[in-house]
PDB file of C-alpha atoms in Angstrom:
ATOM      1  CA  MET A   1     -45.508 -11.944-110.418  1.00 66.00           C
ATOM      2  CA  THR A   2     -47.170 -13.709-113.356  1.00 85.00           C
ATOM      3  CA  GLN A   3     -48.811 -10.467-114.567  1.00 83.00           C
ATOM      4  CA  GLU A   4     -45.445  -8.684-114.489  1.00 85.00           C
ATOM      5  CA  LEU A   5     -43.886 -11.390-116.664  1.00 86.00           C
ATOM      6  CA  LEU A   6     -46.804 -11.247-119.097  1.00 86.00           C
ATOM      7  CA  ASP A   7     -46.539  -7.433-119.297  1.00 86.00           C
ATOM      8  CA  LYS A   8     -42.780  -7.667-119.910  1.00 88.00           C
ATOM      9  CA  ALA A   9     -43.283 -10.246-122.669  1.00 89.00           C
ATOM     10  CA  LEU A  10     -46.021  -8.120-124.294  1.00 87.00           C
ATOM     11  CA  VAL A  11     -43.838  -4.996-124.229  1.00 90.00           C
ATOM     12  CA  GLU A  12     -40.863  -6.829-125.722  1.00 91.00           C
ATOM     13  CA  GLU A  13     -42.717  -8.708-128.467  1.00 91.00           C
ATOM     14  CA  ALA A  14     -44.920  -5.769-129.503  1.00 89.00           C
ATOM     15  CA  THR A  15     -41.986  -3.352-129.621  1.00 91.00           C
ATOM     16  CA  LYS A  16     -39.764  -5.797-131.529  1.00 91.00           C
ATOM     17  CA  LYS A  17     -42.375  -6.272-134.234  1.00 90.00           C
ATOM     18  CA  SER A  18     -43.426  -2.646-134.621  1.00 89.00           C
ATOM     19  CA  GLY A  19     -41.508  -0.448-137.051  1.00 85.00           C
ATOM     20  CA  LEU A  20     -42.571   2.732-135.242  1.00 90.00           C
ATOM     21  CA  ILE A  21     -43.165   3.622-131.631  1.00 93.00           C
ATOM     22  CA  TRP A  22     -44.845   6.755-130.306  1.00 91.00           C
ATOM     23  CA  VAL A  23     -42.818   8.419-127.575  1.00 93.00           C
ATOM     24  CA  ARG A  24     -43.630  11.302-125.227  1.00 91.00           C
ATOM     25  CA  GLY A  25     -40.672  12.469-123.179  1.00 88.00           C
ATOM     26  CA  SER A  26     -41.080  13.913-119.703  1.00 80.00           C
ATOM     27  CA  GLY A  27     -38.639  16.736-120.495  1.00 64.00           C
ATOM     28  CA  GLU A  28     -40.684  18.206-123.346  1.00 58.00           C
ATOM     29  CA  PRO A  29     -42.496  21.439-122.509  1.00 55.00           C
ATOM     30  CA  THR A  30     -46.268  21.213-122.336  1.00 51.00           C
ATOM     31  CA  PRO A  31     -48.077  23.503-124.801  1.00 52.00           C
ATOM     32  CA  PRO A  32     -50.225  26.197-123.190  1.00 49.00           C
ATOM     33  CA  GLY A  33     -53.946  25.637-122.940  1.00 46.00           C
ATOM     34  CA  PRO A  34     -56.367  23.500-120.968  1.00 44.00           C
ATOM     35  CA  GLY A  35     -56.069  19.762-121.435  1.00 47.00           C
ATOM     36  CA  ARG A  36     -52.914  19.979-123.557  1.00 47.00           C
ATOM     37  CA  GLU A  37     -50.123  17.447-123.147  1.00 54.00           C
ATOM     38  CA  ALA A  38     -46.597  17.285-124.451  1.00 61.00           C
ATOM     39  CA  ALA A  39     -46.407  16.065-128.041  1.00 75.00           C
ATOM     40  CA  THR A  40     -46.070  12.398-128.811  1.00 85.00           C
ATOM     41  CA  ARG A  41     -43.690  11.667-131.688  1.00 89.00           C
ATOM     42  CA  ALA A  42     -43.410   8.660-133.961  1.00 90.00           C
ATOM     43  CA  LEU A  43     -39.848   7.313-133.922  1.00 93.00           C
ATOM     44  CA  TRP A  44     -38.197   4.458-135.783  1.00 93.00           C
ATOM     45  CA  HIS A  45     -36.215   2.204-133.504  1.00 95.00           C
ATOM     46  CA  VAL A  46     -34.650  -1.201-132.990  1.00 95.00           C
ATOM     47  CA  TRP A  47     -35.166  -3.502-130.035  1.00 95.00           C
ATOM     48  CA  HIS A  48     -31.753  -4.449-128.689  1.00 95.00           C
ATOM     49  CA  ASP A  49     -30.714  -6.070-125.435  1.00 93.00           C
ATOM     50  CA  GLY A  50     -34.013  -5.465-123.629  1.00 93.00           C
ATOM     51  CA  ALA A  51     -34.645  -1.854-124.716  1.00 95.00           C
ATOM     52  CA  ALA A  52     -35.802   0.244-127.656  1.00 96.00           C
ATOM     53  CA  CYS A  53     -32.848   2.106-129.168  1.00 96.00           C
ATOM     54  CA  VAL A  54     -33.316   5.328-131.164  1.00 96.00           C
ATOM     55  CA  VAL A  55     -30.958   7.762-132.876  1.00 95.00           C
ATOM     56  CA  GLY A  56     -31.631  11.396-133.681  1.00 93.00           C
ATOM     57  CA  ASP A  57     -31.184  15.111-133.023  1.00 89.00           C
ATOM     58  CA  GLY A  58     -28.674  15.472-135.834  1.00 87.00           C
ATOM     59  CA  PRO A  59     -28.885  16.789-139.388  1.00 86.00           C
ATOM     60  CA  GLY A  60     -31.157  14.548-141.442  1.00 85.00           C
ATOM     61  CA  GLU A  61     -32.181  12.434-138.455  1.00 90.00           C
ATOM     62  CA  GLN A  62     -35.389  12.278-136.434  1.00 91.00           C
ATOM     63  CA  PRO A  63     -35.882  14.866-133.668  1.00 91.00           C
ATOM     64  CA  LEU A  64     -35.820  13.614-130.074  1.00 90.00           C
ATOM     65  CA  PRO A  65     -37.339  16.526-128.123  1.00 86.00           C
ATOM     66  CA  GLY A  66     -38.037  15.939-124.471  1.00 87.00           C
ATOM     67  CA  LEU A  67     -35.913  12.802-124.306  1.00 91.00           C
ATOM     68  CA  THR A  68     -33.073  13.478-121.906  1.00 89.00           C
ATOM     69  CA  GLY A  69     -30.690  11.032-120.292  1.00 88.00           C
ATOM     70  CA  GLY A  70     -31.938  10.105-116.827  1.00 89.00           C
ATOM     71  CA  GLY A  71     -35.501  11.178-117.678  1.00 93.00           C
ATOM     72  CA  GLU A  72     -38.606   9.161-118.344  1.00 93.00           C
ATOM     73  CA  ALA A  73     -40.790   8.637-121.366  1.00 93.00           C
ATOM     74  CA  VAL A  74     -44.088   6.979-122.205  1.00 92.00           C
ATOM     75  CA  VAL A  75     -43.877   4.645-125.197  1.00 93.00           C
ATOM     76  CA  THR A  76     -46.973   3.510-127.093  1.00 92.00           C
ATOM     77  CA  VAL A  77     -46.695   0.571-129.459  1.00 92.00           C
ATOM     78  CA  ARG A  78     -49.089  -0.254-132.263  1.00 88.00           C
ATOM     79  CA  SER A  79     -50.183  -3.620-133.521  1.00 83.00           C
ATOM     80  CA  LYS A  80     -48.273  -4.500-136.685  1.00 78.00           C
ATOM     81  CA  ASP A  81     -51.251  -6.145-138.393  1.00 80.00           C
ATOM     82  CA  LYS A  82     -54.130  -3.819-137.452  1.00 79.00           C
ATOM     83  CA  GLY A  83     -52.262  -0.592-136.627  1.00 76.00           C
ATOM     84  CA  GLY A  84     -54.186   0.045-133.383  1.00 81.00           C
ATOM     85  CA  ARG A  85     -52.627   0.833-130.016  1.00 85.00           C
ATOM     86  CA  LEU A  86     -51.496  -2.359-128.368  1.00 87.00           C
ATOM     87  CA  VAL A  87     -49.589  -1.373-125.237  1.00 90.00           C
ATOM     88  CA  SER A  88     -48.141   1.707-123.525  1.00 91.00           C
ATOM     89  CA  TRP A  89     -45.168   1.414-121.226  1.00 92.00           C
ATOM     90  CA  THR A  90     -42.973   3.672-119.155  1.00 93.00           C
ATOM     91  CA  ALA A  91     -39.297   3.881-120.046  1.00 94.00           C
ATOM     92  CA  ARG A  92     -36.170   5.193-118.437  1.00 95.00           C
ATOM     93  CA  VAL A  93     -34.136   7.195-120.964  1.00 95.00           C
ATOM     94  CA  VAL A  94     -30.402   6.400-121.056  1.00 95.00           C
ATOM     95  CA  GLU A  95     -28.087   8.342-123.353  1.00 95.00           C
ATOM     96  CA  LEU A  96     -25.255   6.180-124.626  1.00 96.00           C
ATOM     97  CA  ALA A  97     -21.750   7.652-124.773  1.00 95.00           C
ATOM     98  CA  PRO A  98     -20.215   7.498-128.264  1.00 95.00           C
ATOM     99  CA  ALA A  99     -17.677   4.704-128.768  1.00 92.00           C
ATOM    100  CA  SER A 100     -18.723   2.892-125.571  1.00 95.00           C
ATOM    101  CA  PRO A 101     -19.405  -0.852-125.966  1.00 95.00           C
ATOM    102  CA  GLU A 102     -23.144  -0.259-125.444  1.00 96.00           C
ATOM    103  CA  TRP A 103     -23.150   2.525-128.061  1.00 95.00           C
ATOM    104  CA  GLU A 104     -21.268   0.341-130.583  1.00 95.00           C
ATOM    105  CA  ALA A 105     -23.721  -2.542-130.099  1.00 95.00           C
ATOM    106  CA  ALA A 106     -26.786  -0.282-130.434  1.00 95.00           C
ATOM    107  CA  VAL A 107     -25.388   1.523-133.496  1.00 94.00           C
ATOM    108  CA  GLY A 108     -24.613  -1.819-135.123  1.00 93.00           C
ATOM    109  CA  GLU A 109     -28.304  -2.692-134.901  1.00 93.00           C
ATOM    110  CA  LEU A 110     -29.569   0.800-135.815  1.00 94.00           C
ATOM    111  CA  LYS A 111     -27.313   1.004-138.858  1.00 91.00           C
ATOM    112  CA  GLY A 112     -29.022  -2.006-140.411  1.00 89.00           C
ATOM    113  CA  LYS A 113     -32.473  -0.434-140.016  1.00 89.00           C
ATOM    114  CA  ARG A 114     -31.638   3.113-141.202  1.00 87.00           C
ATOM    115  CA  LEU A 115     -33.162   3.630-144.634  1.00 83.00           C
ATOM    116  CA  ASN A 116     -31.914   6.075-147.253  1.00 82.00           C
ATOM    117  CA  ALA A 117     -28.901   7.288-145.294  1.00 81.00           C
ATOM    118  CA  PRO A 118     -26.962   9.884-147.277  1.00 80.00           C
ATOM    119  CA  ASP A 119     -23.555   8.711-146.095  1.00 83.00           C
ATOM    120  CA  GLY A 120     -23.803   4.891-146.035  1.00 81.00           C
ATOM    121  CA  GLU A 121     -20.837   3.339-144.249  1.00 84.00           C
ATOM    122  CA  ALA A 122     -19.752   6.685-142.704  1.00 90.00           C
ATOM    123  CA  MET A 123     -23.067   6.921-140.837  1.00 91.00           C
ATOM    124  CA  PRO A 124     -21.757   5.690-137.426  1.00 92.00           C
ATOM    125  CA  GLU A 125     -19.006   8.333-137.418  1.00 94.00           C
ATOM    126  CA  ARG A 126     -21.571  11.045-138.200  1.00 93.00           C
ATOM    127  CA  TRP A 127     -23.855   9.747-135.459  1.00 93.00           C
ATOM    128  CA  ALA A 128     -20.947   9.857-132.998  1.00 94.00           C
ATOM    129  CA  ARG A 129     -20.189  13.503-133.917  1.00 94.00           C
ATOM    130  CA  GLU A 130     -23.644  15.000-134.442  1.00 94.00           C
ATOM    131  CA  CYS A 131     -26.402  12.777-132.999  1.00 94.00           C
ATOM    132  CA  ARG A 132     -27.584  11.166-129.818  1.00 95.00           C
ATOM    133  CA  VAL A 133     -28.220   7.447-129.372  1.00 96.00           C
ATOM    134  CA  LEU A 134     -30.745   6.666-126.635  1.00 96.00           C
ATOM    135  CA  ARG A 135     -31.949   3.482-124.938  1.00 96.00           C
ATOM    136  CA  LEU A 136     -35.554   3.462-123.788  1.00 96.00           C
ATOM    137  CA  GLU A 137     -35.463   0.846-121.046  1.00 95.00           C
ATOM    138  CA  PRO A 138     -38.818  -0.507-119.803  1.00 94.00           C
ATOM    139  CA  THR A 139     -39.373   0.152-116.109  1.00 91.00           C
ATOM    140  CA  GLY A 140     -41.906  -2.676-115.851  1.00 83.00           C
ATOM    141  CA  ALA A 141     -44.914  -0.379-115.630  1.00 76.00           C
ATOM    142  CA  THR A 142     -47.524  -0.530-118.370  1.00 82.00           C
ATOM    143  CA  ALA A 143     -49.931   2.363-118.717  1.00 77.00           C
ATOM    144  CA  GLU A 144     -53.662   2.335-119.282  1.00 75.00           C
ATOM    145  CA  LEU A 145     -54.503   2.880-122.941  1.00 74.00           C
ATOM    146  CA  PRO A 146     -56.625   6.014-123.425  1.00 68.00           C
ATOM    147  CA  ASP A 147     -60.127   5.891-124.863  1.00 72.00           C
ATOM    148  CA  GLY A 148     -60.853   7.536-128.169  1.00 74.00           C
ATOM    149  CA  SER A 149     -58.599   8.888-130.858  1.00 73.00           C
ATOM    150  CA  LEU A 150     -55.410  10.754-130.073  1.00 67.00           C
ATOM    151  CA  ALA A 151     -55.130  12.117-133.608  1.00 72.00           C
ATOM    152  CA  GLU A 152     -53.691  15.618-133.883  1.00 72.00           C
ATOM    153  CA  ARG A 153     -52.938  17.977-136.722  1.00 77.00           C
ATOM    154  CA  PRO A 154     -49.351  17.575-137.925  1.00 74.00           C
ATOM    155  CA  PRO A 155     -46.906  20.287-136.857  1.00 74.00           C
ATOM    156  CA  PRO A 156     -46.430  23.129-139.366  1.00 79.00           C
ATOM    157  CA  SER A 157     -43.942  22.309-142.086  1.00 78.00           C
ATOM    158  CA  PRO A 158     -42.902  23.731-145.448  1.00 78.00           C
ATOM    159  CA  ALA A 159     -43.277  20.232-146.939  1.00 74.00           C
ATOM    160  CA  THR A 160     -46.261  19.646-149.175  1.00 73.00           C
ATOM    161  CA  THR A 161     -47.691  16.838-151.266  1.00 74.00           C
ATOM    162  CA  ARG A 162     -50.708  18.635-152.727  1.00 72.00           C
ATOM    163  CA  ARG A 163     -50.352  20.349-156.063  1.00 77.00           C
ATOM    164  CA  PRO A 164     -52.970  21.339-158.615  1.00 80.00           C
ATOM    165  CA  ILE A 165     -53.845  18.541-161.011  1.00 81.00           C
ATOM    166  CA  PRO A 166     -52.575  18.965-164.567  1.00 82.00           C
ATOM    167  CA  ALA A 167     -55.146  20.542-166.886  1.00 84.00           C
ATOM    168  CA  ALA A 168     -55.086  17.578-169.299  1.00 84.00           C
ATOM    169  CA  LEU A 169     -55.726  14.923-166.634  1.00 83.00           C
ATOM    170  CA  PRO A 170     -59.558  15.027-166.680  1.00 82.00           C
ATOM    171  CA  ARG A 171     -59.578  14.630-170.488  1.00 82.00           C
ATOM    172  CA  LEU A 172     -57.176  11.688-170.285  1.00 82.00           C
ATOM    173  CA  LEU A 173     -59.260   9.957-167.636  1.00 83.00           C
ATOM    174  CA  LEU A 174     -62.513  10.482-169.565  1.00 81.00           C
ATOM    175  CA  LYS A 175     -60.950   9.112-172.775  1.00 75.00           C
ATOM    176  CA  ARG A 176     -59.983   5.869-171.048  1.00 63.00           C
ATOM    177  CA  ARG A 177     -63.509   5.386-169.752  1.00 59.00           C
ATOM    178  CA  GLY A 178     -64.944   5.940-173.214  1.00 53.00           C
ATOM    179  CA  ARG A 179     -62.758   3.234-174.777  1.00 55.00           C
ATOM    180  CA  ARG A 180     -63.988   0.442-172.529  1.00 54.00           C
TER     181      ARG A 180
END
């Protein structure tokens, strides 16, 4: 009984303090190939009323593939100070019905954490129309943390951050060194 309480406290405190959680839903298809598992996705969340709440699957929001109401998910939480894996736990996925008291309470918390929303105060109405709000409720089971790195190549995307450096940049940098 004591270990269960310690595990519950670890899950709650680690998840509350972490800005991101990594979630792998049981409903996501497994990629073909030996040793391949369903993708784990980083999701922003809030801890509310004993569960991690997430919003997504709408325009401009995070994707929630494989997370279906009534399904299960594995949630991995990182340490806020060091960034390493701290705990993995199994969750029951519950989809909240828009305008229900549970949905209103979760959205109230999520709204405060959503950064750079294009529609500000109209965000809850858009979430009710176009998105899903999910509760990831801990089942009490913690999973064994895997050995080694789980790093993977990012999924293909048209986004890019690399561009050629401007032609004048090397001259500018060398001039500054020469002045010192």
